[in-house]
Amino acid sequence: MYTLYDRILGCLIGAAAGDAMGAATEARTTEQILEYFGHKVTDFEVTPLDTFAHGNQKGQVTDDFSSAYFIARSIIDHGGEISSDVVREAIIDWSGHPVFFDRFAGPTTRMAVRRFKGEILPESESLQLLPRQATNGAAMKISPIGLFNPGVPLQAAVDSAVVTMVTHDNYIAVSGGAAVAAAVAEAVTEGADLYSVIQAGLYGAAEGERIGREQGRDVAGPSVIRRMEMAVDIGLGRGSMEYKMREIAGRIGMGLHVAEAVPSAFGFLAASGGDAMEAIIAAVNAGYDTDTVGTMAGAMAGALCGASVFPEHFLPVMDEINGFDIAGLAGDIERTAILRRGNAK
Amino acid sequence: MISKITGCILGAAAGDAMGAATEGKSTQQIISMFGGPVDDFRDPPRDVPARGRKAGQVTDAFSIPYMLTEEIIQNGGRITTEIAAKALLKWGDSEYFEPFAGMTTRKAVIRMNENKHLNTWDQIGHLGNKLFKGHYYALSSNGAAVKAYPAALFSSGDIDTAIDNAVRITLSSHDDPYSVSGACAVAAAVAAAMKTSSVYEIVSAAMYGAEKGEETARATEGICVYPGPSVVKGWIWR
């Protein structure tokens, strides 16, 4: 039976599981993943020595889900307010946790935190990095923004732009974040199906691009929307899941650029037909930035499927090892979302 | 052949010099900066890496293959990884190095000079293992392809010779199959263009070069396989 709570919980478990499973495969190619583990990764694994996440226990998350968790908590604590101040506070709070920030934070987020703390970055460094700031670090943590706006993809896109601009103030990053947030906002509704979620994602990407061009910086780079269309074509096209996984990794890319990672997440969502575990397994075995793509694919597909599609041990293992209360967070998000809806009326 | 060779070098130099004024900008930013598309040499604006230079001046993209070409000529037309490395070291002492050297090339030159002074991005590359490196370098590794055309200029239009030359040149600074694949695509296309003006034949040669380059690289000892999208196509079923 449909409940909003179940869908919210499904989104959170999917995002966290994609991150924790991908932590073990990140930065490897598909061949290197198969060679190391002897099989496809379909559950939590001990992280290899040469990965970012080396030292993580099975089920432990990285920067992707932990930053989403802190942002969601901060929004709840502020009665549902989604503003730059609330997000900045959450990110500074999050950056104080070495287990998440010191080990995992990516280049753009690191620069943003240095700015928040009052550091003036040398001109040459910011010039050098400008085109490289269209990265996936905003989209990785954006799924809760969809959860705070159930059934309202447009508002999810608008709110996600506020969140993204705090660390990634260019239109390509805003477009990628808005795509994921809008898709999640649609996926948690009772009438949602794969088609409506993909359409909401495309709509969110277009809105995000428009808002980002108005409020954010222009930056040279490929279009998130065009790449999403290519990825969805592969996902809905002919061939096995295995073939589509390799096609998406080979043609769209699984890298840090937001116009690679976000479209690939949508490609896996489409290829899985909306099956959350299939989408996550494809993402974490496709190679490269698997934990970020896994987080986004898991959030969208998990929101569409609900919590019951995940293996029973997923939630307790992740709560225990990370010190999270994911079910409690889902309940708080639901209450806050209902509160926000009341305020909007 | 001489006019083809001149055309190749002139085209490469002009592409670099014209692009020096627009590097890092979006099409929209280029149009608003210059009042329309750039179709000639322009003074680089203050917010691009080539700032302070004059219209028509080249950057790393042309100066690296230029010095490589000189080195090859001085060695009687021989192309080896050592000769390419020597040319790169000379380039590292030139005025072009500091403002322009990209991530991979900068690191290669620094490694050869055993210099420990590193900037942020070099540090990222040095922080850890091969997987860590690949994660960042796959974002930007076109430094191999940009210096691939001399491989073809010394091949008398023979595509396989150009590819072999390009592999040797690439290995002086880059160590992954995608960099080699991209370089071989360019080298094969230029070699074909020495003998034909058929776009179809040139593109076919490029596809062949990209595939053969990737295969050759994967079979080379000491090559580092990083994850990343394919230069030539999607998944190659083997």
JSON list of C-alpha atoms in Angstrom, two decimals, chain A residues 103-256:
[
{"chain": "A", "resi": 103, "resn": "ARG", "atom": "CA", "xyz": [38.62, 11.85, 3.36]},
{"chain": "A", "resi": 104, "resn": "PHE", "atom": "CA", "xyz": [36.05, 12.36, 0.67]},
{"chain": "A", "resi": 105, "resn": "ALA", "atom": "CA", "xyz": [35.15, 15.97, -0.18]},
{"chain": "A", "resi": 106, "resn": "GLY", "atom": "CA", "xyz": [35.69, 16.75, -3.87]},
{"chain": "A", "resi": 107, "resn": "PRO", "atom": "CA", "xyz": [37.54, 19.71, -5.38]},
{"chain": "A", "resi": 108, "resn": "THR", "atom": "CA", "xyz": [34.64, 22.18, -5.80]},
{"chain": "A", "resi": 109, "resn": "THR", "atom": "CA", "xyz": [33.12, 21.52, -2.38]},
{"chain": "A", "resi": 110, "resn": "ARG", "atom": "CA", "xyz": [36.55, 21.88, -0.75]},
{"chain": "A", "resi": 111, "resn": "MET", "atom": "CA", "xyz": [37.05, 25.26, -2.41]},
{"chain": "A", "resi": 112, "resn": "ALA", "atom": "CA", "xyz": [33.58, 26.39, -1.28]},
{"chain": "A", "resi": 113, "resn": "VAL", "atom": "CA", "xyz": [34.25, 25.40, 2.33]},
{"chain": "A", "resi": 114, "resn": "ARG", "atom": "CA", "xyz": [37.57, 27.28, 2.26]},
{"chain": "A", "resi": 115, "resn": "ARG", "atom": "CA", "xyz": [35.62, 30.36, 1.06]},
{"chain": "A", "resi": 116, "resn": "PHE", "atom": "CA", "xyz": [32.95, 29.93, 3.78]},
{"chain": "A", "resi": 117, "resn": "LYS", "atom": "CA", "xyz": [35.71, 29.94, 6.36]},
{"chain": "A", "resi": 118, "resn": "GLY", "atom": "CA", "xyz": [36.94, 33.30, 5.11]},
{"chain": "A", "resi": 119, "resn": "GLU", "atom": "CA", "xyz": [39.92, 32.19, 3.05]},
{"chain": "A", "resi": 120, "resn": "ILE", "atom": "CA", "xyz": [40.63, 34.34, -0.01]},
{"chain": "A", "resi": 121, "resn": "LEU", "atom": "CA", "xyz": [41.70, 32.05, -2.82]},
{"chain": "A", "resi": 122, "resn": "PRO", "atom": "CA", "xyz": [44.47, 33.24, -5.14]},
{"chain": "A", "resi": 123, "resn": "GLU", "atom": "CA", "xyz": [43.22, 34.46, -8.51]},
{"chain": "A", "resi": 124, "resn": "SER", "atom": "CA", "xyz": [45.30, 32.00, -10.52]},
{"chain": "A", "resi": 125, "resn": "GLU", "atom": "CA", "xyz": [43.78, 29.08, -8.65]},
{"chain": "A", "resi": 126, "resn": "SER", "atom": "CA", "xyz": [40.20, 30.17, -9.21]},
{"chain": "A", "resi": 127, "resn": "LEU", "atom": "CA", "xyz": [40.88, 30.97, -12.88]},
{"chain": "A", "resi": 128, "resn": "GLN", "atom": "CA", "xyz": [42.43, 27.57, -13.36]},
{"chain": "A", "resi": 129, "resn": "LEU", "atom": "CA", "xyz": [39.50, 25.77, -11.78]},
{"chain": "A", "resi": 130, "resn": "LEU", "atom": "CA", "xyz": [36.53, 27.66, -13.21]},
{"chain": "A", "resi": 131, "resn": "PRO", "atom": "CA", "xyz": [35.54, 25.28, -16.03]},
{"chain": "A", "resi": 132, "resn": "ARG", "atom": "CA", "xyz": [36.12, 22.36, -13.69]},
{"chain": "A", "resi": 133, "resn": "GLN", "atom": "CA", "xyz": [33.48, 23.49, -11.23]},
{"chain": "A", "resi": 134, "resn": "ALA", "atom": "CA", "xyz": [30.62, 21.98, -13.21]},
{"chain": "A", "resi": 135, "resn": "THR", "atom": "CA", "xyz": [31.06, 18.89, -11.06]},
{"chain": "A", "resi": 136, "resn": "ASN", "atom": "CA", "xyz": [28.64, 16.43, -9.52]},
{"chain": "A", "resi": 137, "resn": "GLY", "atom": "CA", "xyz": [29.14, 17.45, -5.86]},
{"chain": "A", "resi": 138, "resn": "ALA", "atom": "CA", "xyz": [25.90, 19.42, -5.73]},
{"chain": "A", "resi": 139, "resn": "ALA", "atom": "CA", "xyz": [23.73, 16.79, -7.39]},
{"chain": "A", "resi": 140, "resn": "MET", "atom": "CA", "xyz": [25.06, 14.04, -5.07]},
{"chain": "A", "resi": 141, "resn": "LYS", "atom": "CA", "xyz": [23.43, 15.65, -2.03]},
{"chain": "A", "resi": 142, "resn": "ILE", "atom": "CA", "xyz": [20.27, 17.04, -3.65]},
{"chain": "A", "resi": 143, "resn": "SER", "atom": "CA", "xyz": [17.77, 14.16, -3.32]},
{"chain": "A", "resi": 144, "resn": "PRO", "atom": "CA", "xyz": [16.28, 15.35, 0.04]},
{"chain": "A", "resi": 145, "resn": "ILE", "atom": "CA", "xyz": [15.23, 18.58, -1.70]},
{"chain": "A", "resi": 146, "resn": "GLY", "atom": "CA", "xyz": [12.89, 16.47, -3.82]},
{"chain": "A", "resi": 147, "resn": "LEU", "atom": "CA", "xyz": [11.57, 14.79, -0.67]},
{"chain": "A", "resi": 148, "resn": "PHE", "atom": "CA", "xyz": [10.71, 18.16, 0.92]},
{"chain": "A", "resi": 149, "resn": "ASN", "atom": "CA", "xyz": [8.62, 18.93, -2.21]},
{"chain": "A", "resi": 150, "resn": "PRO", "atom": "CA", "xyz": [6.59, 15.77, -2.88]},
{"chain": "A", "resi": 151, "resn": "GLY", "atom": "CA", "xyz": [4.55, 16.10, -6.06]},
{"chain": "A", "resi": 152, "resn": "VAL", "atom": "CA", "xyz": [5.94, 19.56, -6.89]},
{"chain": "A", "resi": 153, "resn": "PRO", "atom": "CA", "xyz": [8.90, 19.09, -9.27]},
{"chain": "A", "resi": 154, "resn": "LEU", "atom": "CA", "xyz": [9.01, 22.81, -10.11]},
{"chain": "A", "resi": 155, "resn": "GLN", "atom": "CA", "xyz": [9.45, 23.83, -6.47]},
{"chain": "A", "resi": 156, "resn": "ALA", "atom": "CA", "xyz": [12.02, 21.06, -6.05]},
{"chain": "A", "resi": 157, "resn": "ALA", "atom": "CA", "xyz": [13.97, 22.50, -8.99]},
{"chain": "A", "resi": 158, "resn": "VAL", "atom": "CA", "xyz": [13.73, 26.05, -7.58]},
{"chain": "A", "resi": 159, "resn": "ASP", "atom": "CA", "xyz": [14.82, 24.95, -4.08]},
{"chain": "A", "resi": 160, "resn": "SER", "atom": "CA", "xyz": [17.60, 22.74, -5.46]},
{"chain": "A", "resi": 161, "resn": "ALA", "atom": "CA", "xyz": [19.04, 25.76, -7.29]},
{"chain": "A", "resi": 162, "resn": "VAL", "atom": "CA", "xyz": [19.36, 27.54, -3.93]},
{"chain": "A", "resi": 163, "resn": "VAL", "atom": "CA", "xyz": [21.19, 24.55, -2.47]},
{"chain": "A", "resi": 164, "resn": "THR", "atom": "CA", "xyz": [23.46, 24.01, -5.49]},
{"chain": "A", "resi": 165, "resn": "MET", "atom": "CA", "xyz": [24.49, 27.66, -5.82]},
{"chain": "A", "resi": 166, "resn": "VAL", "atom": "CA", "xyz": [25.99, 27.62, -2.33]},
{"chain": "A", "resi": 167, "resn": "THR", "atom": "CA", "xyz": [28.87, 25.43, -3.51]},
{"chain": "A", "resi": 168, "resn": "HIS", "atom": "CA", "xyz": [28.54, 25.19, -7.32]},
{"chain": "A", "resi": 169, "resn": "ASP", "atom": "CA", "xyz": [27.33, 28.53, -8.71]},
{"chain": "A", "resi": 170, "resn": "ASN", "atom": "CA", "xyz": [27.24, 27.70, -12.43]},
{"chain": "A", "resi": 171, "resn": "TYR", "atom": "CA", "xyz": [24.26, 26.81, -14.58]},
{"chain": "A", "resi": 172, "resn": "ILE", "atom": "CA", "xyz": [25.42, 23.32, -15.57]},
{"chain": "A", "resi": 173, "resn": "ALA", "atom": "CA", "xyz": [25.69, 22.18, -11.95]},
{"chain": "A", "resi": 174, "resn": "VAL", "atom": "CA", "xyz": [22.31, 23.81, -11.15]},
{"chain": "A", "resi": 175, "resn": "SER", "atom": "CA", "xyz": [20.74, 21.99, -14.10]},
{"chain": "A", "resi": 176, "resn": "GLY", "atom": "CA", "xyz": [22.08, 18.62, -12.90]},
{"chain": "A", "resi": 177, "resn": "GLY", "atom": "CA", "xyz": [20.96, 19.14, -9.32]},
{"chain": "A", "resi": 178, "resn": "ALA", "atom": "CA", "xyz": [17.49, 20.27, -10.38]},
{"chain": "A", "resi": 179, "resn": "ALA", "atom": "CA", "xyz": [17.08, 17.20, -12.62]},
{"chain": "A", "resi": 180, "resn": "VAL", "atom": "CA", "xyz": [17.60, 14.83, -9.69]},
{"chain": "A", "resi": 181, "resn": "ALA", "atom": "CA", "xyz": [15.53, 16.88, -7.21]},
{"chain": "A", "resi": 182, "resn": "ALA", "atom": "CA", "xyz": [12.57, 17.17, -9.61]},
{"chain": "A", "resi": 183, "resn": "ALA", "atom": "CA", "xyz": [12.70, 13.45, -10.45]},
{"chain": "A", "resi": 184, "resn": "VAL", "atom": "CA", "xyz": [12.63, 12.56, -6.73]},
{"chain": "A", "resi": 185, "resn": "ALA", "atom": "CA", "xyz": [9.74, 14.97, -6.09]},
{"chain": "A", "resi": 186, "resn": "GLU", "atom": "CA", "xyz": [7.73, 13.14, -8.76]},
{"chain": "A", "resi": 187, "resn": "ALA", "atom": "CA", "xyz": [8.90, 9.63, -7.82]},
{"chain": "A", "resi": 188, "resn": "VAL", "atom": "CA", "xyz": [7.47, 9.77, -4.26]},
{"chain": "A", "resi": 189, "resn": "THR", "atom": "CA", "xyz": [3.92, 10.43, -5.52]},
{"chain": "A", "resi": 190, "resn": "GLU", "atom": "CA", "xyz": [1.32, 7.65, -5.68]},
{"chain": "A", "resi": 191, "resn": "GLY", "atom": "CA", "xyz": [0.74, 7.92, -9.44]},
{"chain": "A", "resi": 192, "resn": "ALA", "atom": "CA", "xyz": [4.42, 8.05, -10.41]},
{"chain": "A", "resi": 193, "resn": "ASP", "atom": "CA", "xyz": [5.88, 5.64, -12.94]},
{"chain": "A", "resi": 194, "resn": "LEU", "atom": "CA", "xyz": [9.21, 5.43, -14.77]},
{"chain": "A", "resi": 195, "resn": "TYR", "atom": "CA", "xyz": [7.99, 7.65, -17.60]},
{"chain": "A", "resi": 196, "resn": "SER", "atom": "CA", "xyz": [6.72, 10.42, -15.32]},
{"chain": "A", "resi": 197, "resn": "VAL", "atom": "CA", "xyz": [9.93, 10.35, -13.26]},
{"chain": "A", "resi": 198, "resn": "ILE", "atom": "CA", "xyz": [12.13, 10.70, -16.35]},
{"chain": "A", "resi": 199, "resn": "GLN", "atom": "CA", "xyz": [9.91, 13.50, -17.68]},
{"chain": "A", "resi": 200, "resn": "ALA", "atom": "CA", "xyz": [10.11, 15.29, -14.32]},
{"chain": "A", "resi": 201, "resn": "GLY", "atom": "CA", "xyz": [13.90, 14.92, -14.46]},
{"chain": "A", "resi": 202, "resn": "LEU", "atom": "CA", "xyz": [14.10, 16.45, -17.95]},
{"chain": "A", "resi": 203, "resn": "TYR", "atom": "CA", "xyz": [11.77, 19.22, -16.87]},
{"chain": "A", "resi": 204, "resn": "GLY", "atom": "CA", "xyz": [13.86, 19.87, -13.76]},
{"chain": "A", "resi": 205, "resn": "ALA", "atom": "CA", "xyz": [17.07, 19.98, -15.82]},
{"chain": "A", "resi": 206, "resn": "ALA", "atom": "CA", "xyz": [15.54, 22.59, -18.15]},
{"chain": "A", "resi": 207, "resn": "GLU", "atom": "CA", "xyz": [14.23, 24.69, -15.24]},
{"chain": "A", "resi": 208, "resn": "GLY", "atom": "CA", "xyz": [17.56, 24.37, -13.46]},
{"chain": "A", "resi": 209, "resn": "GLU", "atom": "CA", "xyz": [19.42, 25.51, -16.56]},
{"chain": "A", "resi": 210, "resn": "ARG", "atom": "CA", "xyz": [17.10, 28.52, -16.88]},
{"chain": "A", "resi": 211, "resn": "ILE", "atom": "CA", "xyz": [17.46, 29.50, -13.21]},
{"chain": "A", "resi": 212, "resn": "GLY", "atom": "CA", "xyz": [21.19, 28.85, -13.29]},
{"chain": "A", "resi": 213, "resn": "ARG", "atom": "CA", "xyz": [21.66, 31.09, -16.34]},
{"chain": "A", "resi": 214, "resn": "GLU", "atom": "CA", "xyz": [19.76, 33.88, -14.58]},
{"chain": "A", "resi": 215, "resn": "GLN", "atom": "CA", "xyz": [21.39, 33.61, -11.18]},
{"chain": "A", "resi": 216, "resn": "GLY", "atom": "CA", "xyz": [24.58, 31.61, -11.57]},
{"chain": "A", "resi": 217, "resn": "ARG", "atom": "CA", "xyz": [27.73, 31.92, -13.61]},
{"chain": "A", "resi": 218, "resn": "ASP", "atom": "CA", "xyz": [28.01, 30.93, -17.21]},
{"chain": "A", "resi": 219, "resn": "VAL", "atom": "CA", "xyz": [30.54, 28.19, -17.78]},
{"chain": "A", "resi": 220, "resn": "ALA", "atom": "CA", "xyz": [31.77, 26.29, -20.83]},
{"chain": "A", "resi": 221, "resn": "GLY", "atom": "CA", "xyz": [30.65, 22.68, -20.89]},
{"chain": "A", "resi": 222, "resn": "PRO", "atom": "CA", "xyz": [28.22, 20.12, -22.31]},
{"chain": "A", "resi": 223, "resn": "SER", "atom": "CA", "xyz": [24.47, 20.27, -21.70]},
{"chain": "A", "resi": 224, "resn": "VAL", "atom": "CA", "xyz": [23.00, 18.10, -18.93]},
{"chain": "A", "resi": 225, "resn": "ILE", "atom": "CA", "xyz": [19.67, 17.85, -20.79]},
{"chain": "A", "resi": 226, "resn": "ARG", "atom": "CA", "xyz": [21.16, 16.70, -24.11]},
{"chain": "A", "resi": 227, "resn": "ARG", "atom": "CA", "xyz": [23.29, 14.11, -22.33]},
{"chain": "A", "resi": 228, "resn": "MET", "atom": "CA", "xyz": [20.25, 12.95, -20.31]},
{"chain": "A", "resi": 229, "resn": "GLU", "atom": "CA", "xyz": [18.38, 12.38, -23.56]},
{"chain": "A", "resi": 230, "resn": "MET", "atom": "CA", "xyz": [21.29, 10.30, -24.88]},
{"chain": "A", "resi": 231, "resn": "ALA", "atom": "CA", "xyz": [21.48, 8.27, -21.66]},
{"chain": "A", "resi": 232, "resn": "VAL", "atom": "CA", "xyz": [17.73, 7.64, -21.54]},
{"chain": "A", "resi": 233, "resn": "ASP", "atom": "CA", "xyz": [17.87, 6.54, -25.20]},
{"chain": "A", "resi": 234, "resn": "ILE", "atom": "CA", "xyz": [20.45, 3.92, -24.29]},
{"chain": "A", "resi": 235, "resn": "GLY", "atom": "CA", "xyz": [18.50, 2.92, -21.16]},
{"chain": "A", "resi": 236, "resn": "LEU", "atom": "CA", "xyz": [15.23, 2.41, -23.00]},
{"chain": "A", "resi": 237, "resn": "GLY", "atom": "CA", "xyz": [16.86, 0.97, -26.12]},
{"chain": "A", "resi": 238, "resn": "ARG", "atom": "CA", "xyz": [17.70, -2.57, -27.12]},
{"chain": "A", "resi": 239, "resn": "GLY", "atom": "CA", "xyz": [20.13, -4.88, -25.35]},
{"chain": "A", "resi": 240, "resn": "SER", "atom": "CA", "xyz": [20.72, -6.49, -21.99]},
{"chain": "A", "resi": 241, "resn": "MET", "atom": "CA", "xyz": [21.25, -4.61, -18.73]},
{"chain": "A", "resi": 242, "resn": "GLU", "atom": "CA", "xyz": [24.93, -5.56, -18.94]},
{"chain": "A", "resi": 243, "resn": "TYR", "atom": "CA", "xyz": [25.25, -4.08, -22.44]},
{"chain": "A", "resi": 244, "resn": "LYS", "atom": "CA", "xyz": [23.43, -0.90, -21.43]},
{"chain": "A", "resi": 245, "resn": "MET", "atom": "CA", "xyz": [25.62, -0.50, -18.36]},
{"chain": "A", "resi": 246, "resn": "ARG", "atom": "CA", "xyz": [28.74, -0.60, -20.52]},
{"chain": "A", "resi": 247, "resn": "GLU", "atom": "CA", "xyz": [27.23, 1.62, -23.19]},
{"chain": "A", "resi": 248, "resn": "ILE", "atom": "CA", "xyz": [26.31, 4.26, -20.61]},
{"chain": "A", "resi": 249, "resn": "ALA", "atom": "CA", "xyz": [29.78, 4.13, -19.03]},
{"chain": "A", "resi": 250, "resn": "GLY", "atom": "CA", "xyz": [31.47, 4.23, -22.45]},
{"chain": "A", "resi": 251, "resn": "ARG", "atom": "CA", "xyz": [29.39, 6.87, -24.18]},
{"chain": "A", "resi": 252, "resn": "ILE", "atom": "CA", "xyz": [27.96, 9.11, -21.44]},
{"chain": "A", "resi": 253, "resn": "GLY", "atom": "CA", "xyz": [30.73, 8.69, -18.87]},
{"chain": "A", "resi": 254, "resn": "MET", "atom": "CA", "xyz": [30.84, 8.14, -15.12]},
{"chain": "A", "resi": 255, "resn": "GLY", "atom": "CA", "xyz": [33.16, 10.99, -14.20]},
{"chain": "A", "resi": 256, "resn": "LEU", "atom": "CA", "xyz": [33.06, 13.96, -11.89]}
]
